[in-house]
Amino acid sequence: MSTQEQQQANQQPDQQPIKLTSFSHGGGCGCKIAPGVLAEILKNSSGFPVPKELMVGIETADDAAVYRLNDEQALIATTDFFMPIVDDPFDFGRIAACNAISDVYAMGGTPIMALALVGMPINKLPLETIGQIIRGGEAICAEAGIPIAGGHTIDSVEPIYGLVVLGLVHPSKVKRNADAKAGDVLILGKPLGVGILSAALKKEALDAEGYAAMIANTTKLNKPGKALSDMAGVHALTDITGFGLLGHLLELARGSKLGVQLSMAKIPLLPGVEQLAQDGFFTGASGRNWDAYGHDVTLAPTISNARHMLLTDPQTSGGLLVSCDPASVDEVLALFAREGFGQAAVIGQMTDGPVHIDVAA
């Protein structure tokens, strides 16, 4: 019996099941501050001394910070947290933990430890529900082979859960989002559509099959990132989260000072999401994302509004995006297949500048 079924079975006849999503104004990585607003907030940030050991900082909006410890080890540090994207507390904890750990894999590293970040409306949520959220996070950390070694809790207006995650990588094997090369092939590890499914769920329009697909996608750890770090033909790596495929691909393009040619027809999608998008189920973050970076994207005229929304759809615990030389494509796809990412696909290529994404139908 799932956590959700257990909760429903334990409800008294006059009680309604607790809906975690009703406590939050947004959910998952759709909670991110819109890229345009974030840029405005940060534009006047003062400079600060950068130690020579800091290999990756804020300069290219990469997935995590990387600090060189010695000739053999570099420390990866990241944090991620958000409000509920689903109503089941155990699933919420799993999704949030998987999403946070992904940033270490996206740098080519191995996670070693996590700290929990917990903000909960103590007077509104049963303690058992909060405990289930935390246990969900612990379950994913156990799957990743790392302990939750501490953390911090606060009494919050909205439920918030996430992790600080630390990892290790060899300094020569760090995979930044700024090292793509012209002619590289782009491979996406997971299908798109999590934000669409979450919007349908919040409006009680998502069936059991759609929910199962959503949970399977968002709780699958991006473990191939570690093996990708060992491949010399893999030049750049990132993961797709709240800014959508186009947003994170633009970060890669800007960091590498290259253009992108994308094929909409080749992009893997979660089952049923295109129809749901056609029916109007998409998040407000999709529009905010487009407003922030649409001026750097050209869409083929035949691309439908539904597919347009999928390109900017905020992904929670989304897939790895790999930029590799053409000779390494088969090896990368074979790695994804071995690790259970059967929908991984070639979706485009990097081109000589200017920084721009052209999306063909």
Coordinates of C-alpha atoms in Angstrom, one line a residue:
M1 CA 0.0 0.0 0.0
S2 CA 1.4 3.4 -1.0
T3 CA 1.8 6.3 1.5
Q4 CA -1.2 8.1 -0.2
E5 CA -3.4 5.0 0.2
Q6 CA -2.4 4.6 3.8
Q7 CA -3.3 8.2 4.5
Q8 CA -6.7 7.8 2.9
A9 CA -7.4 4.6 4.8
N10 CA -6.5 6.3 8.1
Q11 CA -8.8 9.3 7.5
Q12 CA -12.0 9.5 9.6
P13 CA -15.2 9.7 7.5
D14 CA -15.5 13.5 8.1
Q15 CA -11.9 14.2 7.3
Q16 CA -10.5 15.1 3.9
P17 CA -7.1 13.8 2.7
I18 CA -4.3 16.3 3.2
K19 CA -3.3 17.9 -0.2
L20 CA 0.3 19.2 0.2
T21 CA 0.0 21.2 -3.0
S22 CA -2.8 23.2 -1.5
F23 CA -0.3 24.8 0.9
S24 CA 2.0 26.2 -1.7
H25 CA 1.7 28.8 -4.4
G26 CA 4.0 26.9 -6.7
G27 CA 5.6 23.5 -6.8
G28 CA 8.9 21.8 -7.7
C29 CA 11.4 23.7 -9.8
G30 CA 8.5 25.8 -11.1
C31 CA 9.1 27.7 -7.8
K32 CA 12.3 29.2 -9.2
I33 CA 12.5 32.9 -9.6
A34 CA 12.0 33.6 -13.3
P35 CA 15.3 34.0 -15.1
G36 CA 14.6 37.6 -16.2
V37 CA 13.8 38.6 -12.6
L38 CA 16.8 36.8 -11.3
A39 CA 19.1 38.5 -13.7
E40 CA 17.7 41.9 -12.6
I41 CA 18.2 41.0 -8.9
L42 CA 21.8 40.0 -9.5
K43 CA 22.9 42.6 -12.0
N44 CA 24.4 44.9 -9.4
S45 CA 25.9 42.3 -7.2
S46 CA 29.4 43.4 -6.1
G47 CA 32.4 41.4 -7.0
F48 CA 34.3 39.4 -4.4
P49 CA 37.7 37.8 -4.2
V50 CA 37.8 34.4 -5.9
P51 CA 40.4 31.9 -4.6
K52 CA 42.4 30.1 -7.3
E53 CA 41.0 26.8 -5.9
L54 CA 37.5 27.7 -7.0
M55 CA 37.2 25.9 -10.3
V56 CA 33.5 26.6 -10.9
G57 CA 31.5 29.5 -9.4
I58 CA 28.6 31.7 -10.5
E59 CA 30.1 32.9 -13.7
T60 CA 28.3 30.6 -16.1
A61 CA 25.2 29.7 -14.0
D62 CA 26.5 26.1 -13.7
D63 CA 24.8 23.4 -11.6
A64 CA 27.1 23.5 -8.6
A65 CA 30.2 25.1 -7.2
V66 CA 33.5 23.1 -7.5
Y67 CA 36.5 23.7 -5.2
R68 CA 39.9 22.0 -5.8
L69 CA 41.1 20.3 -2.7
N70 CA 44.3 18.7 -4.2
D71 CA 45.6 17.2 -7.4
E72 CA 43.2 14.2 -7.1
Q73 CA 40.1 15.6 -5.5
A74 CA 37.7 18.6 -6.0
L75 CA 34.7 19.2 -3.8
I76 CA 31.3 19.8 -5.4
A77 CA 28.7 21.8 -3.3
T78 CA 25.1 22.5 -4.2
T79 CA 21.7 23.1 -2.7
D80 CA 18.1 22.8 -3.9
F81 CA 14.7 23.0 -2.2
F82 CA 11.2 23.8 -3.1
M83 CA 7.5 23.5 -2.3
P84 CA 5.4 20.4 -2.9
I85 CA 4.9 19.3 -6.5
V86 CA 2.7 16.3 -5.4
D87 CA 0.4 15.6 -2.5
D88 CA 1.9 12.4 -1.4
P89 CA 4.5 13.4 1.3
F90 CA 6.8 10.4 0.8
D91 CA 6.9 11.1 -3.0
F92 CA 7.5 14.8 -2.4
G93 CA 10.5 13.9 -0.2
R94 CA 11.9 11.5 -2.9
I95 CA 11.5 14.0 -5.7
A96 CA 13.1 16.9 -3.8
A97 CA 16.1 14.7 -2.8
C98 CA 16.6 13.3 -6.3
N99 CA 16.5 16.8 -7.7
A100 CA 19.1 18.1 -5.3
I101 CA 21.5 15.2 -5.8
S102 CA 21.2 15.6 -9.6
D103 CA 23.5 18.7 -9.6
V104 CA 26.4 16.7 -8.3
Y105 CA 25.9 14.1 -11.1
A106 CA 25.6 17.0 -13.6
M107 CA 29.1 18.1 -12.7
G108 CA 30.4 14.5 -13.3
G109 CA 30.8 13.9 -9.6
T110 CA 30.0 11.3 -7.0
P111 CA 27.7 12.4 -4.1
I112 CA 29.2 11.8 -0.6
M113 CA 26.9 13.4 1.9
A114 CA 23.7 15.5 2.3
L115 CA 22.2 18.0 4.8
A116 CA 18.4 18.3 5.0
L117 CA 16.6 21.7 4.6
V118 CA 13.1 21.5 6.2
G119 CA 10.6 24.3 6.5
M120 CA 7.1 23.2 7.6
P121 CA 3.8 24.8 8.8
I122 CA 3.9 22.9 12.1
N123 CA 0.4 23.9 13.1
K124 CA -1.2 22.9 9.9
L125 CA 0.6 19.6 8.9
P126 CA 0.4 16.4 11.0
L127 CA 3.8 15.4 12.3
E128 CA 3.5 12.0 10.6
T129 CA 3.1 13.8 7.2
I130 CA 6.3 15.8 7.9
G131 CA 8.0 12.6 8.9
Q132 CA 7.0 10.9 5.7
I133 CA 8.5 13.8 3.6
I134 CA 11.8 13.4 5.5
R135 CA 11.7 9.6 5.1
G136 CA 11.2 10.0 1.3
G137 CA 14.4 12.1 1.2
E138 CA 16.2 9.5 3.2
A139 CA 15.1 6.7 0.8
I140 CA 16.6 8.5 -2.2
C141 CA 19.8 9.3 -0.3
A142 CA 20.1 5.6 0.6
E143 CA 19.7 4.7 -3.1
A144 CA 22.5 7.2 -3.9
G145 CA 24.6 5.6 -1.2
I146 CA 25.0 8.8 1.0
P147 CA 23.9 9.7 4.5
I148 CA 21.9 12.7 5.6
A149 CA 24.4 13.9 8.1
G150 CA 22.5 16.9 9.6
G151 CA 20.5 19.9 8.4
H152 CA 18.2 22.7 9.6
T153 CA 14.5 23.1 10.3
I154 CA 12.2 26.1 10.6
D155 CA 8.5 26.7 11.1
S156 CA 7.4 28.0 7.7
V157 CA 4.2 29.3 6.1
E158 CA 4.5 26.8 3.2
P159 CA 6.0 23.3 3.2
I160 CA 9.6 23.4 1.9
Y161 CA 12.0 20.5 1.6
G162 CA 15.4 19.9 0.0
L163 CA 19.0 19.1 0.5
V164 CA 22.5 20.5 0.6
V165 CA 24.6 17.9 -1.3
L166 CA 28.4 17.5 -1.3
G167 CA 30.3 15.4 -3.8
L168 CA 33.8 14.6 -5.1
V169 CA 35.3 14.6 -8.6
H170 CA 38.8 14.4 -10.0
P171 CA 39.8 18.0 -11.0
S172 CA 40.5 16.9 -14.6
K173 CA 37.1 15.3 -15.0
V174 CA 34.8 18.2 -14.0
K175 CA 32.1 18.6 -16.6
R176 CA 31.1 22.3 -16.8
N177 CA 28.2 23.7 -18.8
A178 CA 30.6 26.1 -20.6
D179 CA 32.9 23.7 -22.5
A180 CA 30.8 22.6 -25.4
K181 CA 32.4 22.6 -28.9
A182 CA 31.0 23.5 -32.3
G183 CA 29.9 20.3 -34.0
D184 CA 29.0 18.6 -30.7
V185 CA 25.9 16.4 -30.6
L186 CA 23.3 17.1 -27.9
I187 CA 21.8 14.2 -26.0
L188 CA 18.9 14.5 -23.5
G189 CA 18.7 11.8 -20.8
K190 CA 15.0 12.1 -19.7
P191 CA 11.8 13.0 -21.5
L192 CA 10.1 16.4 -21.0
G193 CA 6.7 17.2 -19.5
V194 CA 7.0 17.2 -15.7
G195 CA 5.6 20.7 -15.3
I196 CA 2.7 19.9 -17.6
L197 CA 1.9 16.8 -15.5
S198 CA 2.2 18.8 -12.2
A199 CA -0.3 21.4 -13.5
A200 CA -2.8 18.7 -14.4
L201 CA -2.3 17.0 -11.0
K202 CA -3.0 20.3 -9.2
K203 CA -6.3 20.6 -11.2
E204 CA -7.2 17.0 -10.5
A205 CA -6.9 16.1 -14.2
L206 CA -4.0 13.6 -14.0
D207 CA -4.9 9.9 -14.2
A208 CA -3.0 7.1 -12.3
E209 CA -0.9 6.3 -15.4
G210 CA 0.2 9.9 -15.8
Y211 CA 1.0 10.2 -12.1
A212 CA 3.1 6.9 -12.2
A213 CA 5.0 8.3 -15.2
M214 CA 5.7 11.6 -13.4
I215 CA 7.0 9.8 -10.2
A216 CA 9.1 7.4 -12.2
N217 CA 10.8 10.3 -14.1
T218 CA 11.3 12.6 -11.1
T219 CA 12.7 9.9 -8.7
K220 CA 15.3 8.4 -11.2
L221 CA 18.7 9.4 -10.0
N222 CA 21.0 10.8 -12.8
K223 CA 23.7 8.3 -12.0
P224 CA 25.1 8.2 -15.6
G225 CA 26.7 11.6 -14.8
K226 CA 29.6 9.9 -12.9
A227 CA 30.5 7.6 -15.9
L228 CA 30.1 10.5 -18.3
S229 CA 32.9 12.3 -16.5
D230 CA 35.2 9.6 -17.5
M231 CA 34.5 10.1 -21.2
A232 CA 37.0 12.4 -23.0
G233 CA 34.4 12.9 -25.8
V234 CA 31.9 14.4 -23.4
H235 CA 32.7 18.1 -23.4
A236 CA 29.8 19.7 -21.4
L237 CA 27.1 18.6 -19.1
T238 CA 24.1 20.1 -17.3
D239 CA 20.7 19.0 -16.1
I240 CA 17.3 20.4 -17.1
T241 CA 15.3 21.9 -14.3
G242 CA 13.2 25.0 -13.6
F243 CA 14.2 27.2 -16.6
G244 CA 13.1 24.4 -19.1
L245 CA 15.1 22.8 -21.9
L246 CA 15.5 26.1 -23.7
G247 CA 16.7 28.0 -20.7
H248 CA 19.3 25.5 -19.6
L249 CA 20.4 25.0 -23.1
L250 CA 20.9 28.7 -23.5
E251 CA 23.1 28.7 -20.4
L252 CA 25.2 26.1 -22.0
A253 CA 25.3 28.0 -25.3
R254 CA 26.2 31.3 -23.6
G255 CA 29.0 29.7 -21.5
S256 CA 30.4 28.1 -24.6
K257 CA 29.7 31.1 -26.9
L258 CA 28.0 28.9 -29.5
G259 CA 24.7 28.5 -31.2
V260 CA 22.3 25.6 -31.1
Q261 CA 20.2 23.7 -33.7
L262 CA 17.4 21.8 -32.1
S263 CA 14.9 19.3 -33.6
M264 CA 11.5 19.3 -31.9
A265 CA 10.6 16.0 -33.4
K266 CA 13.5 14.2 -31.7
I267 CA 12.9 15.5 -28.2
P268 CA 11.5 12.7 -26.0
L269 CA 8.2 13.5 -24.2
L270 CA 6.4 11.9 -21.3
P271 CA 3.3 10.0 -22.2
G272 CA 0.2 12.2 -22.8
V273 CA 1.9 15.6 -22.1
E274 CA 1.4 17.0 -25.5
Q275 CA -2.4 16.5 -25.3
L276 CA -2.5 17.9 -21.8
A277 CA -0.6 21.0 -23.0
Q278 CA -3.1 21.4 -25.9
D279 CA -5.8 21.2 -23.3
G280 CA -4.3 24.1 -21.4
F281 CA -2.5 22.4 -18.6
F282 CA 0.8 24.2 -18.2
T283 CA 2.5 26.2 -15.4
G284 CA 2.9 30.0 -15.2
A285 CA 6.6 29.4 -15.2
S286 CA 6.5 28.3 -18.8
G287 CA 5.4 31.8 -19.9
R288 CA 7.8 33.6 -17.5
N289 CA 10.7 31.5 -18.9
W290 CA 9.8 32.4 -22.5
D291 CA 9.5 36.1 -21.6
A292 CA 13.0 36.0 -20.1
Y293 CA 14.9 34.3 -23.0
G294 CA 12.6 34.0 -26.0
H295 CA 14.5 36.8 -27.8
D296 CA 17.4 34.3 -28.2
V297 CA 15.2 31.6 -29.7
T298 CA 13.7 31.1 -33.2
L299 CA 10.9 28.5 -33.5
A300 CA 9.9 27.0 -36.8
P301 CA 6.4 28.4 -37.7
T302 CA 4.9 24.9 -37.7
I303 CA 5.7 24.3 -34.0
S304 CA 2.4 24.2 -32.1
N305 CA 1.7 26.3 -28.9
A306 CA 1.6 23.0 -27.0
R307 CA 5.1 22.0 -28.1
H308 CA 6.3 25.6 -27.5
M309 CA 5.1 25.2 -23.9
L310 CA 7.0 21.9 -23.6
L311 CA 10.2 23.6 -24.6
T312 CA 9.9 26.1 -21.7
D313 CA 8.2 23.7 -19.3
P314 CA 10.0 23.7 -15.9
Q315 CA 11.4 20.3 -15.2
T316 CA 11.8 19.0 -11.6
S317 CA 14.6 16.4 -11.3
G318 CA 14.9 16.6 -15.1
G319 CA 17.4 14.8 -17.3
L320 CA 21.0 15.3 -18.0
L321 CA 21.9 17.2 -21.2
V322 CA 25.1 16.0 -22.8
S323 CA 27.3 17.8 -25.3
C324 CA 29.7 15.4 -26.9
D325 CA 31.7 14.8 -30.0
P326 CA 29.9 12.8 -32.8
A327 CA 32.2 9.8 -32.3
S328 CA 31.0 9.4 -28.7
V329 CA 27.3 9.4 -29.4
D330 CA 26.9 5.6 -29.4
E331 CA 28.9 5.2 -26.2
V332 CA 26.8 7.9 -24.4
L333 CA 23.5 6.4 -25.6
A334 CA 24.6 2.9 -24.6
L335 CA 25.5 4.2 -21.1
F336 CA 22.1 5.7 -20.7
A337 CA 20.4 2.5 -21.9
R338 CA 22.4 0.4 -19.4
E339 CA 21.4 2.7 -16.5
G340 CA 17.7 2.5 -17.4
F341 CA 17.3 5.7 -19.4
G342 CA 15.8 4.1 -22.4
Q343 CA 14.3 7.3 -23.8
A344 CA 17.6 9.2 -24.0
A345 CA 17.9 10.7 -27.4
V346 CA 19.9 12.9 -29.8
I347 CA 18.0 16.2 -30.0
G348 CA 20.4 18.6 -31.8
Q349 CA 23.9 20.0 -32.1
M350 CA 26.1 22.9 -31.2
T351 CA 27.1 25.3 -34.0
D352 CA 29.5 28.2 -34.4
G353 CA 28.0 31.4 -32.9
P354 CA 26.2 33.7 -32.4
V355 CA 24.5 32.5 -29.2
H356 CA 21.1 31.6 -30.4
I357 CA 18.8 28.5 -30.5
D358 CA 17.0 27.6 -33.8
V359 CA 14.3 25.0 -33.3
A360 CA 13.2 23.0 -36.3
A361 CA 9.9 21.1 -36.3

